[in-house]
GROMACS .gro file of C-alpha atoms in nm:
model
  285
    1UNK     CA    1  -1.450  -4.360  -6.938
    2UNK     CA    2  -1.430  -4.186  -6.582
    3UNK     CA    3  -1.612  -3.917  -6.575
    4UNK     CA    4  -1.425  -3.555  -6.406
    5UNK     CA    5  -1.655  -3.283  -6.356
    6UNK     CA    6  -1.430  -2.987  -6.400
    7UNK     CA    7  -1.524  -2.563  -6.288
    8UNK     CA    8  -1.658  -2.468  -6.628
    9UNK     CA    9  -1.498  -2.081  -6.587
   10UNK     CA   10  -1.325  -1.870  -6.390
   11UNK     CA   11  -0.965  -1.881  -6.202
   12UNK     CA   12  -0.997  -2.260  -6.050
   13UNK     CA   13  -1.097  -2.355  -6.412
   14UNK     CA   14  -0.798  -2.230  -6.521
   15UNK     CA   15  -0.560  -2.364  -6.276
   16UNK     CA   16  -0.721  -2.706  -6.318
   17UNK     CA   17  -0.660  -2.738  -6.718
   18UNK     CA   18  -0.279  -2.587  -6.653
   19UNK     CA   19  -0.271  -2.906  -6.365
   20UNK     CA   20  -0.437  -3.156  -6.607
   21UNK     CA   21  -0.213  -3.037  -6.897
   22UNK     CA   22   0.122  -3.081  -6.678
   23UNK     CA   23   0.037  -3.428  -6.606
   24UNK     CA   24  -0.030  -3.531  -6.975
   25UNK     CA   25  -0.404  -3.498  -6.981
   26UNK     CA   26  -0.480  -3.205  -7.163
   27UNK     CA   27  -0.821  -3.079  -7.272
   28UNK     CA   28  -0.975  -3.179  -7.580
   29UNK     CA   29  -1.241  -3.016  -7.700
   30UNK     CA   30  -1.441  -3.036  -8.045
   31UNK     CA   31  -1.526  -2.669  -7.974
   32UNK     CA   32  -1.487  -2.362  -7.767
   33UNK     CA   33  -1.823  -2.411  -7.708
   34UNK     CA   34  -1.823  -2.794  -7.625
   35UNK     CA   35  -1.956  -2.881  -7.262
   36UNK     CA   36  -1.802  -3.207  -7.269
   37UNK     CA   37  -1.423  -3.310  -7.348
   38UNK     CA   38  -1.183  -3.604  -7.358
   39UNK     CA   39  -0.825  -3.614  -7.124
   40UNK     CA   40  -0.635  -3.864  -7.213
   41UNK     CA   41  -0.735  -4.241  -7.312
   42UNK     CA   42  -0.935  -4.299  -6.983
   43UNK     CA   43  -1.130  -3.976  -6.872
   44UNK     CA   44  -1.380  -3.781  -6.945
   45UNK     CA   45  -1.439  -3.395  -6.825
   46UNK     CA   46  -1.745  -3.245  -6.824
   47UNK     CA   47  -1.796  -2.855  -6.747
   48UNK     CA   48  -2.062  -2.714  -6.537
   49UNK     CA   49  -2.046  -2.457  -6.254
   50UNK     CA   50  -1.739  -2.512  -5.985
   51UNK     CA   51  -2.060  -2.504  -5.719
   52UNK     CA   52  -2.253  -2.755  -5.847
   53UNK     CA   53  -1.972  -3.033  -5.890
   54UNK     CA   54  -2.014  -3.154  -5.548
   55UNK     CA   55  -2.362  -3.251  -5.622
   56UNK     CA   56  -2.253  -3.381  -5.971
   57UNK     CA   57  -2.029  -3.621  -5.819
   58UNK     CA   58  -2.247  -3.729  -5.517
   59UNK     CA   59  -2.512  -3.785  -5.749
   60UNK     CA   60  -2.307  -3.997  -5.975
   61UNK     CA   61  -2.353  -3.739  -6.277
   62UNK     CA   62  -1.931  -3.775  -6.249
   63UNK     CA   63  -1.728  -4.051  -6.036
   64UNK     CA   64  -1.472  -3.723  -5.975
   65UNK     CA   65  -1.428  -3.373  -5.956
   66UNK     CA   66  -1.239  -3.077  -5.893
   67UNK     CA   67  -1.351  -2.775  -5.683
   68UNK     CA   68  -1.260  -2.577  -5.379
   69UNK     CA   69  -1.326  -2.727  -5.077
   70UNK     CA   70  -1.524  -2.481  -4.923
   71UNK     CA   71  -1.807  -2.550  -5.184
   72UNK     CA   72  -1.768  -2.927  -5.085
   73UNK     CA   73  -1.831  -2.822  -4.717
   74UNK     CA   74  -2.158  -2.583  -4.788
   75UNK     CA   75  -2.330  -2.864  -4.956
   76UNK     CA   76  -2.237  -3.153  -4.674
   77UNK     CA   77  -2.260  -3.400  -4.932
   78UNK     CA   78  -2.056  -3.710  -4.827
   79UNK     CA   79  -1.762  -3.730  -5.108
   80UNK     CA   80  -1.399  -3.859  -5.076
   81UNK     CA   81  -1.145  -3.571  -5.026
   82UNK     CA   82  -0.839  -3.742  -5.262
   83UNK     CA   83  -0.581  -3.503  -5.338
   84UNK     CA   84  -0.514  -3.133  -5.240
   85UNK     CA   85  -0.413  -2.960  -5.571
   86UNK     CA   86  -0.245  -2.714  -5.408
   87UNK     CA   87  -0.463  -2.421  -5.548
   88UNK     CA   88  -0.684  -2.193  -5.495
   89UNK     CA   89  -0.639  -2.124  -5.167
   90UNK     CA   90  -0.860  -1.921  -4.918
   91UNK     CA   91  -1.014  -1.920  -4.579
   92UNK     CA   92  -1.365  -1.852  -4.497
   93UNK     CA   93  -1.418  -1.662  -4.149
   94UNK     CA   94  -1.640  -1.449  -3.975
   95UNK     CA   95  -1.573  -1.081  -3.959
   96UNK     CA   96  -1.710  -0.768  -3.820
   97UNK     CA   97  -1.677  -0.415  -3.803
   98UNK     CA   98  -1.382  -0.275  -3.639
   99UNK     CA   99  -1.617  -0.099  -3.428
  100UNK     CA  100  -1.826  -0.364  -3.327
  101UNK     CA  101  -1.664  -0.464  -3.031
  102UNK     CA  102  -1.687  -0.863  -3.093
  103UNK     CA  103  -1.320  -0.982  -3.109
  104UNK     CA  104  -1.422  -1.339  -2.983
  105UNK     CA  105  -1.710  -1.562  -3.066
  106UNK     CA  106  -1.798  -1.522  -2.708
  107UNK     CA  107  -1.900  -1.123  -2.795
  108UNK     CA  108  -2.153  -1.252  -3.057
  109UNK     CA  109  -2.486  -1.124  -2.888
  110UNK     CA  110  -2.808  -1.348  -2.923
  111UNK     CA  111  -3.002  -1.329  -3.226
  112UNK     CA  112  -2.701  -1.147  -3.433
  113UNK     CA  113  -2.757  -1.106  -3.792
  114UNK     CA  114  -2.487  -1.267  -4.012
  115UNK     CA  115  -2.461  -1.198  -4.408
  116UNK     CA  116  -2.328  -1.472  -4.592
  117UNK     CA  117  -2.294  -1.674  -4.898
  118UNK     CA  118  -2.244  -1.988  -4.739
  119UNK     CA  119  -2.537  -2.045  -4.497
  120UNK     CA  120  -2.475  -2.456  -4.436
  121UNK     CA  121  -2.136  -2.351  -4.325
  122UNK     CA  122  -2.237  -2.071  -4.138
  123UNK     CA  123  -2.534  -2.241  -3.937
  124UNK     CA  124  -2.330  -2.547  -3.836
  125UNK     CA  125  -2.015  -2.344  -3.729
  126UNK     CA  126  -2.293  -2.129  -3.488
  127UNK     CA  127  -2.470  -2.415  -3.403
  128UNK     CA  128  -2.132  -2.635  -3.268
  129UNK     CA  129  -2.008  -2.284  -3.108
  130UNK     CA  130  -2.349  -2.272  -2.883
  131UNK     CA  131  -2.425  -1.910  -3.060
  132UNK     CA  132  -2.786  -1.882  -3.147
  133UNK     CA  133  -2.782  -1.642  -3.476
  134UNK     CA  134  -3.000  -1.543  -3.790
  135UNK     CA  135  -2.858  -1.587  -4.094
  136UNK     CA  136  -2.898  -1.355  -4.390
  137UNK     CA  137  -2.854  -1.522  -4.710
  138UNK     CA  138  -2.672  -1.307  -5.024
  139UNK     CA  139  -2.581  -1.417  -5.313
  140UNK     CA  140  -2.269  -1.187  -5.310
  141UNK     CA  141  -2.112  -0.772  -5.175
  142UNK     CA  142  -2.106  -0.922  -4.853
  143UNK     CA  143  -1.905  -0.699  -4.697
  144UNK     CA  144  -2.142  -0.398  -4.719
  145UNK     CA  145  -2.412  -0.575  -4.537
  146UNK     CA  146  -2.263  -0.446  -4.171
  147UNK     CA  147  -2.247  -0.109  -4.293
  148UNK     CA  148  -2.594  -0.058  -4.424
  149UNK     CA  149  -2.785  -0.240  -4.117
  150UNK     CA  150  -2.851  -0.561  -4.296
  151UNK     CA  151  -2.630  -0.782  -4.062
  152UNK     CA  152  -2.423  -0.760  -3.779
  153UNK     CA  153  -2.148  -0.984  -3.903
  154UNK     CA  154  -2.073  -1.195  -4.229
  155UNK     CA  155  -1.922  -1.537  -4.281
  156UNK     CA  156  -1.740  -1.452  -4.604
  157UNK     CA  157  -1.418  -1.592  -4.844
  158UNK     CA  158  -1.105  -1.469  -4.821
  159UNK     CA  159  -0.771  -1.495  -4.909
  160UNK     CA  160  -0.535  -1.213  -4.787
  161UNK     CA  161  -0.815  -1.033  -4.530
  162UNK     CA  162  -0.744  -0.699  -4.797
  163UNK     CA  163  -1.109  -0.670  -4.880
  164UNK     CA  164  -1.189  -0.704  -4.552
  165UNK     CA  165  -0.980  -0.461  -4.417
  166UNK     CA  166  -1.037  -0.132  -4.710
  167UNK     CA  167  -1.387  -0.227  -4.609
  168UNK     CA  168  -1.380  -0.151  -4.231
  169UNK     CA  169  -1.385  -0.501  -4.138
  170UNK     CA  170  -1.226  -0.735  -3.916
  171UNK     CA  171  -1.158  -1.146  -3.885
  172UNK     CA  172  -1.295  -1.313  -3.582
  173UNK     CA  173  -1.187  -1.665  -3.611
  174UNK     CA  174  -1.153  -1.892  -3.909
  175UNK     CA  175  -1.395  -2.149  -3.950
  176UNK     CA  176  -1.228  -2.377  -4.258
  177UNK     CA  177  -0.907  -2.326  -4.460
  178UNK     CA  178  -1.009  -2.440  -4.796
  179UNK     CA  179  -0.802  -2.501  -5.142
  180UNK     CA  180  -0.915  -2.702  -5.443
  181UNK     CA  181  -0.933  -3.051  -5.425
  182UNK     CA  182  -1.005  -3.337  -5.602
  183UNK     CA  183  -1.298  -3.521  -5.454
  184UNK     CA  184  -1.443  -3.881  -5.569
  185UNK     CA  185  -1.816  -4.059  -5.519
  186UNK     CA  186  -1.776  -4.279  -5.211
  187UNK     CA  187  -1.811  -4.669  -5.318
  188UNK     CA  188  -1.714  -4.662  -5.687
  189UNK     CA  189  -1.712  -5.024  -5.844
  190UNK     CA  190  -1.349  -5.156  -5.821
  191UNK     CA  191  -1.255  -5.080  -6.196
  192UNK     CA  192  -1.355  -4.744  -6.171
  193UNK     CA  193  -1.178  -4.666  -5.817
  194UNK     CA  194  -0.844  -4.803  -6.001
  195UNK     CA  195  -0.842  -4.606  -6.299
  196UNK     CA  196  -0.902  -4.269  -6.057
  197UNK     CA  197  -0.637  -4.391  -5.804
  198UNK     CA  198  -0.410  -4.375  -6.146
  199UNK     CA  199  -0.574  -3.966  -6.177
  200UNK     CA  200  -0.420  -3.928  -5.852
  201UNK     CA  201  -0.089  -4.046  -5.890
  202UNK     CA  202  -0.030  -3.878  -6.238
  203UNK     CA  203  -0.173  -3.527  -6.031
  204UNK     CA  204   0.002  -3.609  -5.704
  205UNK     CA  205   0.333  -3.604  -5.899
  206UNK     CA  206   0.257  -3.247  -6.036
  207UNK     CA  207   0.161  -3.087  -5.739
  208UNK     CA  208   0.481  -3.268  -5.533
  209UNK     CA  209   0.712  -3.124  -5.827
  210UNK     CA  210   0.587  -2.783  -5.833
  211UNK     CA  211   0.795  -2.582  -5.573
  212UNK     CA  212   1.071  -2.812  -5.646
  213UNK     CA  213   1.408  -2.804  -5.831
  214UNK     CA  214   1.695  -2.990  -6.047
  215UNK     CA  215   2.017  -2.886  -5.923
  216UNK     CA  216   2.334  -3.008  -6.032
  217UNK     CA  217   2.689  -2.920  -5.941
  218UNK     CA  218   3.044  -3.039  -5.969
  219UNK     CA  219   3.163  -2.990  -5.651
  220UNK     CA  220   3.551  -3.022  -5.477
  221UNK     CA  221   3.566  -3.417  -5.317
  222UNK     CA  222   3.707  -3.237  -4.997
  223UNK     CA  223   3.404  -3.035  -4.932
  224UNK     CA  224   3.104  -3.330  -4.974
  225UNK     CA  225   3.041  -3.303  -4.583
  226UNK     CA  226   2.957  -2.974  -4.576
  227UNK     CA  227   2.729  -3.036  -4.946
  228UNK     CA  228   2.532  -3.256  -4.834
  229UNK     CA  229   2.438  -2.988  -4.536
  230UNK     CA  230   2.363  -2.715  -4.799
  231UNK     CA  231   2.228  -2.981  -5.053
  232UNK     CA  232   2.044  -3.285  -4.810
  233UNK     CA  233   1.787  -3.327  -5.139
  234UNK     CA  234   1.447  -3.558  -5.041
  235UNK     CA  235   1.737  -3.838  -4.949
  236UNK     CA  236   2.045  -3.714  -4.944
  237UNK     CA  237   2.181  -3.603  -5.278
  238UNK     CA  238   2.298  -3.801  -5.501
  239UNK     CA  239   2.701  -3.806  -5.543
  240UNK     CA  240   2.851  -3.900  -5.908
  241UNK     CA  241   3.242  -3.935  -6.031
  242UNK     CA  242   3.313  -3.769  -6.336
  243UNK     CA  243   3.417  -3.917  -6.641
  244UNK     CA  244   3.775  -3.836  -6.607
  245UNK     CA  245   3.786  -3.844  -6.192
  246UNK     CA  246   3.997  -3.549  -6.029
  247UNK     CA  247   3.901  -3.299  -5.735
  248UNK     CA  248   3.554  -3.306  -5.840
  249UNK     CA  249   3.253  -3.503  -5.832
  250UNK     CA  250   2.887  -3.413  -5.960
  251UNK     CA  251   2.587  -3.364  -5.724
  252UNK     CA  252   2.232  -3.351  -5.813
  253UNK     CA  253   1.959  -3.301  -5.563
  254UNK     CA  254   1.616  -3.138  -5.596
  255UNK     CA  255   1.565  -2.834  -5.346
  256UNK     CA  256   1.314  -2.616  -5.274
  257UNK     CA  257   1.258  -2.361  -5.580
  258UNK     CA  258   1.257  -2.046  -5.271
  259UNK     CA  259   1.574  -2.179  -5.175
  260UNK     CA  260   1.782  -2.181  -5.527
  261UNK     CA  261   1.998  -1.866  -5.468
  262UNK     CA  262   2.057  -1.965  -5.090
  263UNK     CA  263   2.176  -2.321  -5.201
  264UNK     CA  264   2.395  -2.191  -5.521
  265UNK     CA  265   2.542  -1.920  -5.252
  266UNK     CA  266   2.672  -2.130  -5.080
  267UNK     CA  267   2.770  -2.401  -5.298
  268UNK     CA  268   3.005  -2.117  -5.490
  269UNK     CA  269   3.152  -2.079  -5.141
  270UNK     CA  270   3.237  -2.430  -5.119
  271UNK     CA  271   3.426  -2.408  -5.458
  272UNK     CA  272   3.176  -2.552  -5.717
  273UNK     CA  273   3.123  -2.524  -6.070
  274UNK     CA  274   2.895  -2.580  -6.369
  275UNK     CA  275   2.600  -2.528  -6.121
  276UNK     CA  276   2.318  -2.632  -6.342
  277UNK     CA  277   1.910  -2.547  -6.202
  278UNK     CA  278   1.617  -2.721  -6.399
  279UNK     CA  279   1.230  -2.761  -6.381
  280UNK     CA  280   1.078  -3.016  -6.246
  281UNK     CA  281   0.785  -3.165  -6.435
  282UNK     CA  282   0.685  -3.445  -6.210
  283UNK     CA  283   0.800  -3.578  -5.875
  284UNK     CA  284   0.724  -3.913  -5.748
  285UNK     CA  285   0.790  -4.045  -5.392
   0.00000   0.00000   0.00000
């Protein structure tokens, strides 16, 4: 069985069972304390910490995994990046004080002191951007670190900047949008690479559906034109005659879930009826 080395707590744990479980491979466990569990017919999970799966799968402990992609940059470990789930998503910049005076990466002085929990990332963003800095390693509170004179900056996670800002704390620049992913070993035996290209297409299908909707309509024959404006769906919708002909004929198309009440606005103004709006459970191309 392929093995899938899965965040053993916290919120990207969670998001990955609910994305497993939407494509049909839910969790299985013989107990709530089990470390190990089945998904389906042909995988395997096993649960450890969401930072160490990188080295889990480059190691061969797992032929996959899924974690955020900043932890797959911090340990530069050379893995395939297969899917983005779609989750989980965050930035990790550098940020100072507002009253530090470095808006730029050009105002970093020499030597600077920079608090962070990801040092790998940290050194080779400074090192590319010609800034010669000391880092501070923590193992978390970053943000107090400019205020008590540990650091001059930190390289920290974030996802709205919030924290950042109640703390007295500006971005600078971003140095990696990250989101969780699922990553593979790099040369997997053919057998092996074909059952996870099959992981992929069962996720790929969740994630491309999510966001999306069914609508249906019966709409006036005169007015198609102007549907298929309101309505173009991934290929143009998709126009049906009624059992029993007339004025109207059926339209389905799947539109973007933000757009529902837009699309059924103005499909009421073009005279239709029986407007019908469904979840999508999977979306292929």
């Amino acid at each position: 069985m392929i093995k899938i080395a899965l965040p053993n707590k916290g919120r990207l744990a969670d998001d990955a069972r609910e994305l497993l479980e939407d494509a049909g491979l839910g969790v299985r466990l013989q107990s709530d304390r089990a470390l190990i569990a089945t998904l389906g017919d042909e995988y395997q999970a096993i649960f450890v910490r969401s930072q160490d799966i990188p080295e889990f799968v480059a190691d061969g402990a797992a032929e996959a995994g899924i974690t955020g992609m900043d932890l797959v940059a911090e340990s530069d470990r050379e893995l395939d990046d297969r899917l983005d789930l779609g989750f989980g998503k965050c930035r990790i910049v550098v940020a100072a004080r507002d009253e530090s005076g470095i808006n730029t990466i050009s105002d970093i002085p020499p030597g600077a002191r920079v608090a962070t929990v990801f040092p790998g990332i940290a050194g080779r963003f400074f090192e590319r951007a010609g800034r010669t800095v000391t880092l501070v390693p923590v193992s978390g509170a970053t943000e107090i670190a400019p205020h008590i004179g540990i650091a001059d900056l930190i390289v920290d996670l974030v996802s709205t900047g919030s924290t950042l800002k109640v703390n007295g704390l500006r971005e600078v620049v971003t140095i990696i949008d990250s989101s969780a992913r699922l990553i593979a070993r790099r040369g997997l035996p053919a057998e092996s690479k074909a059952a996870l290209d099959r992981l992929v297409v069962r996720l790929e299908s969740v994630v491309r559906a999510r966001g999306q909707r069914y609508l249906m309509a019966n709409v006036p024959r005169t007015a198609l034109d102007q549907v298929k404006q309101v309505v173009p769906g991934i290929n143009g919708p998709t126009v049906i005659d009624l059992l029993n002909g007339g004025l109207h004929v059926a339209v389905h198309a799947v539109v973007p879930a933000k757009s529902v009440d837009r699309v059924i606005a103005d499909l009421k103004a073009l005279g239709a009826e029986g407007i019908l709006v469904t979840r999508i459970e999977r979306l292929m191309p």
